[in-house]
Amino acid sequence: MKKPVQLKVLVAITGAETIAVAVTLILGIIDIVTGNERSLALSAALDALIAAFVVWGIFITKGLWQLKSWAKSSSIFWQTAQLAIAFESFQGETARPDIGWLLIIPSVIALTLMFTNPLLALLRRDLES
């Protein structure tokens, strides 16, 4: 079965997001190893959480490519969580609008793709099984 272009773009976006989270994890580990962190315990806990997000992103990306119905709901949650983080990135003393936009753009594209007819048909739950 030939996979639609919408699925290929969605998987590429999700994979790129997962790679970006993995890079964040690597930078966090480098900061711990070089002693640039103020709190070792907090940094280690945050890196463990980020590592879990990397694993989750890998599962979502693989699940979408394999057309698993659970991957759609997991991806929707992933994208809406990123939108919440993006919203907060525009506020406060440490606002980072650049990060906000880097989270908003792929999330909106991914969410839009998930609700196109080809992907709705491919990723729906088969209730008769």
PDB file of C-alpha atoms in Angstrom:
ATOM      1  CA  MET A   1       0.000   0.000   0.000  1.00  0.00           C
ATOM      2  CA  LYS A   2       1.344   3.393  -0.980  1.00  0.00           C
ATOM      3  CA  LYS A   3       1.389   5.828   1.914  1.00  0.00           C
ATOM      4  CA  PRO A   4      -0.083   9.290   1.276  1.00  0.00           C
ATOM      5  CA  VAL A   5       2.136  12.354   1.241  1.00  0.00           C
ATOM      6  CA  GLN A   6       0.272  13.707   4.288  1.00  0.00           C
ATOM      7  CA  LEU A   7       1.489  10.740   6.328  1.00  0.00           C
ATOM      8  CA  LYS A   8       5.053  11.170   5.120  1.00  0.00           C
ATOM      9  CA  VAL A   9       5.035  14.865   6.081  1.00  0.00           C
ATOM     10  CA  LEU A  10       3.438  14.094   9.473  1.00  0.00           C
ATOM     11  CA  VAL A  11       6.046  11.429  10.223  1.00  0.00           C
ATOM     12  CA  ALA A  12       8.829  13.787   9.117  1.00  0.00           C
ATOM     13  CA  ILE A  13       7.543  16.547  11.418  1.00  0.00           C
ATOM     14  CA  THR A  14       7.149  14.185  14.372  1.00  0.00           C
ATOM     15  CA  GLY A  15      10.593  12.718  13.737  1.00  0.00           C
ATOM     16  CA  ALA A  16      12.163  16.183  13.536  1.00  0.00           C
ATOM     17  CA  GLU A  17      10.458  17.181  16.791  1.00  0.00           C
ATOM     18  CA  THR A  18      11.798  14.045  18.439  1.00  0.00           C
ATOM     19  CA  ILE A  19      15.309  14.805  17.190  1.00  0.00           C
ATOM     20  CA  ALA A  20      15.024  18.352  18.570  1.00  0.00           C
ATOM     21  CA  VAL A  21      14.043  16.970  21.979  1.00  0.00           C
ATOM     22  CA  ALA A  22      16.963  14.521  21.789  1.00  0.00           C
ATOM     23  CA  VAL A  23      19.347  17.408  21.079  1.00  0.00           C
ATOM     24  CA  THR A  24      17.979  19.183  24.150  1.00  0.00           C
ATOM     25  CA  LEU A  25      18.697  16.048  26.171  1.00  0.00           C
ATOM     26  CA  ILE A  26      22.256  15.856  24.839  1.00  0.00           C
ATOM     27  CA  LEU A  27      22.864  19.512  25.724  1.00  0.00           C
ATOM     28  CA  GLY A  28      21.498  18.891  29.221  1.00  0.00           C
ATOM     29  CA  ILE A  29      23.811  15.919  29.702  1.00  0.00           C
ATOM     30  CA  ILE A  30      26.765  17.963  28.459  1.00  0.00           C
ATOM     31  CA  ASP A  31      25.923  20.675  30.993  1.00  0.00           C
ATOM     32  CA  ILE A  32      25.877  18.095  33.795  1.00  0.00           C
ATOM     33  CA  VAL A  33      29.178  16.535  32.712  1.00  0.00           C
ATOM     34  CA  THR A  34      30.920  19.903  32.379  1.00  0.00           C
ATOM     35  CA  GLY A  35      29.547  21.161  35.698  1.00  0.00           C
ATOM     36  CA  ASN A  36      27.563  24.053  34.199  1.00  0.00           C
ATOM     37  CA  GLU A  37      24.370  23.222  36.077  1.00  0.00           C
ATOM     38  CA  ARG A  38      23.385  24.937  39.317  1.00  0.00           C
ATOM     39  CA  SER A  39      21.513  21.945  40.698  1.00  0.00           C
ATOM     40  CA  LEU A  40      22.697  18.473  39.770  1.00  0.00           C
ATOM     41  CA  ALA A  41      19.583  16.795  41.156  1.00  0.00           C
ATOM     42  CA  LEU A  42      17.203  19.101  39.303  1.00  0.00           C
ATOM     43  CA  SER A  43      19.163  18.781  36.069  1.00  0.00           C
ATOM     44  CA  ALA A  44      19.298  14.993  36.310  1.00  0.00           C
ATOM     45  CA  ALA A  45      15.554  14.808  36.962  1.00  0.00           C
ATOM     46  CA  LEU A  46      14.816  17.133  34.059  1.00  0.00           C
ATOM     47  CA  ASP A  47      17.084  15.111  31.760  1.00  0.00           C
ATOM     48  CA  ALA A  48      15.298  11.900  32.803  1.00  0.00           C
ATOM     49  CA  LEU A  49      11.967  13.511  31.915  1.00  0.00           C
ATOM     50  CA  ILE A  50      13.337  14.722  28.587  1.00  0.00           C
ATOM     51  CA  ALA A  51      14.678  11.209  27.887  1.00  0.00           C
ATOM     52  CA  ALA A  52      11.155   9.858  28.438  1.00  0.00           C
ATOM     53  CA  PHE A  53       9.849  12.403  25.925  1.00  0.00           C
ATOM     54  CA  VAL A  54      12.460  11.241  23.398  1.00  0.00           C
ATOM     55  CA  VAL A  55      11.337   7.625  23.806  1.00  0.00           C
ATOM     56  CA  TRP A  56       7.696   8.687  23.546  1.00  0.00           C
ATOM     57  CA  GLY A  57       8.432  10.674  20.368  1.00  0.00           C
ATOM     58  CA  ILE A  58      10.157   7.658  18.845  1.00  0.00           C
ATOM     59  CA  PHE A  59       7.118   5.477  19.598  1.00  0.00           C
ATOM     60  CA  ILE A  60       4.734   8.082  18.153  1.00  0.00           C
ATOM     61  CA  THR A  61       6.798   8.473  14.985  1.00  0.00           C
ATOM     62  CA  LYS A  62       7.087   4.718  14.493  1.00  0.00           C
ATOM     63  CA  GLY A  63       3.414   4.190  15.334  1.00  0.00           C
ATOM     64  CA  LEU A  64       2.286   6.782  12.813  1.00  0.00           C
ATOM     65  CA  TRP A  65       4.452   5.222  10.097  1.00  0.00           C
ATOM     66  CA  GLN A  66       3.024   1.777  10.921  1.00  0.00           C
ATOM     67  CA  LEU A  67      -0.522   3.236  10.888  1.00  0.00           C
ATOM     68  CA  LYS A  68      -1.285   2.335  14.502  1.00  0.00           C
ATOM     69  CA  SER A  69      -4.551   3.910  15.623  1.00  0.00           C
ATOM     70  CA  TRP A  70      -3.180   4.736  19.108  1.00  0.00           C
ATOM     71  CA  ALA A  71      -0.457   6.889  17.528  1.00  0.00           C
ATOM     72  CA  LYS A  72      -2.998   9.453  16.342  1.00  0.00           C
ATOM     73  CA  SER A  73      -4.316  10.255  19.818  1.00  0.00           C
ATOM     74  CA  SER A  74      -0.807  10.227  21.258  1.00  0.00           C
ATOM     75  CA  SER A  75       0.378  12.587  18.537  1.00  0.00           C
ATOM     76  CA  ILE A  76      -2.576  14.915  19.097  1.00  0.00           C
ATOM     77  CA  PHE A  77      -1.657  15.095  22.778  1.00  0.00           C
ATOM     78  CA  TRP A  78       2.038  15.694  21.902  1.00  0.00           C
ATOM     79  CA  GLN A  79       1.145  18.534  19.524  1.00  0.00           C
ATOM     80  CA  THR A  80      -1.333  20.228  21.870  1.00  0.00           C
ATOM     81  CA  ALA A  81       1.198  20.009  24.734  1.00  0.00           C
ATOM     82  CA  GLN A  82       3.703  21.762  22.488  1.00  0.00           C
ATOM     83  CA  LEU A  83       1.127  24.463  21.756  1.00  0.00           C
ATOM     84  CA  ALA A  84       0.687  25.010  25.513  1.00  0.00           C
ATOM     85  CA  ILE A  85       4.462  25.317  25.949  1.00  0.00           C
ATOM     86  CA  ALA A  86       4.607  27.669  22.964  1.00  0.00           C
ATOM     87  CA  PHE A  87       1.914  29.886  24.491  1.00  0.00           C
ATOM     88  CA  GLU A  88       3.947  30.229  27.669  1.00  0.00           C
ATOM     89  CA  SER A  89       7.084  30.976  25.639  1.00  0.00           C
ATOM     90  CA  PHE A  90       5.619  34.355  24.684  1.00  0.00           C
ATOM     91  CA  GLN A  91       5.115  35.507  28.291  1.00  0.00           C
ATOM     92  CA  GLY A  92       7.079  36.643  31.304  1.00  0.00           C
ATOM     93  CA  GLU A  93      10.543  38.027  31.919  1.00  0.00           C
ATOM     94  CA  THR A  94      12.239  35.127  30.170  1.00  0.00           C
ATOM     95  CA  ALA A  95       9.936  35.128  27.139  1.00  0.00           C
ATOM     96  CA  ARG A  96      11.346  33.366  24.073  1.00  0.00           C
ATOM     97  CA  PRO A  97       9.073  34.100  21.099  1.00  0.00           C
ATOM     98  CA  ASP A  98      11.539  32.320  18.802  1.00  0.00           C
ATOM     99  CA  ILE A  99      10.980  29.060  20.684  1.00  0.00           C
ATOM    100  CA  GLY A 100       7.252  29.725  20.712  1.00  0.00           C
ATOM    101  CA  TRP A 101       7.101  30.005  16.934  1.00  0.00           C
ATOM    102  CA  LEU A 102       9.372  26.966  16.482  1.00  0.00           C
ATOM    103  CA  LEU A 103       6.819  24.979  18.480  1.00  0.00           C
ATOM    104  CA  ILE A 104       3.650  26.491  17.010  1.00  0.00           C
ATOM    105  CA  ILE A 105       4.408  26.102  13.306  1.00  0.00           C
ATOM    106  CA  PRO A 106       5.084  22.341  13.173  1.00  0.00           C
ATOM    107  CA  SER A 107       2.348  21.609  15.714  1.00  0.00           C
ATOM    108  CA  VAL A 108      -0.329  23.406  13.705  1.00  0.00           C
ATOM    109  CA  ILE A 109       0.831  21.712  10.497  1.00  0.00           C
ATOM    110  CA  ALA A 110       0.866  18.283  12.168  1.00  0.00           C
ATOM    111  CA  LEU A 111      -2.576  18.757  13.722  1.00  0.00           C
ATOM    112  CA  THR A 112      -3.975  19.932  10.395  1.00  0.00           C
ATOM    113  CA  LEU A 113      -2.496  16.924   8.586  1.00  0.00           C
ATOM    114  CA  MET A 114      -3.987  14.487  11.094  1.00  0.00           C
ATOM    115  CA  PHE A 115      -7.460  15.661  10.203  1.00  0.00           C
ATOM    116  CA  THR A 116      -7.116  15.365   6.435  1.00  0.00           C
ATOM    117  CA  ASN A 117      -9.294  12.717   4.809  1.00  0.00           C
ATOM    118  CA  PRO A 118      -6.457  10.329   3.852  1.00  0.00           C
ATOM    119  CA  LEU A 119      -5.080  10.227   7.385  1.00  0.00           C
ATOM    120  CA  LEU A 120      -8.471  10.076   9.042  1.00  0.00           C
ATOM    121  CA  ALA A 121      -9.197   6.963   6.996  1.00  0.00           C
ATOM    122  CA  LEU A 122      -5.802   5.364   7.652  1.00  0.00           C
ATOM    123  CA  LEU A 123      -5.574   6.053  11.380  1.00  0.00           C
ATOM    124  CA  ARG A 124      -9.154   5.370  12.454  1.00  0.00           C
ATOM    125  CA  ARG A 125      -9.885   2.655  14.946  1.00  0.00           C
ATOM    126  CA  ASP A 126     -11.238  -0.503  13.421  1.00  0.00           C
ATOM    127  CA  LEU A 127     -14.136  -1.143  15.782  1.00  0.00           C
ATOM    128  CA  GLU A 128     -15.153  -4.367  14.038  1.00  0.00           C
ATOM    129  CA  SER A 129     -11.932  -6.211  15.000  1.00  0.00           C
TER     130      SER A 129
END
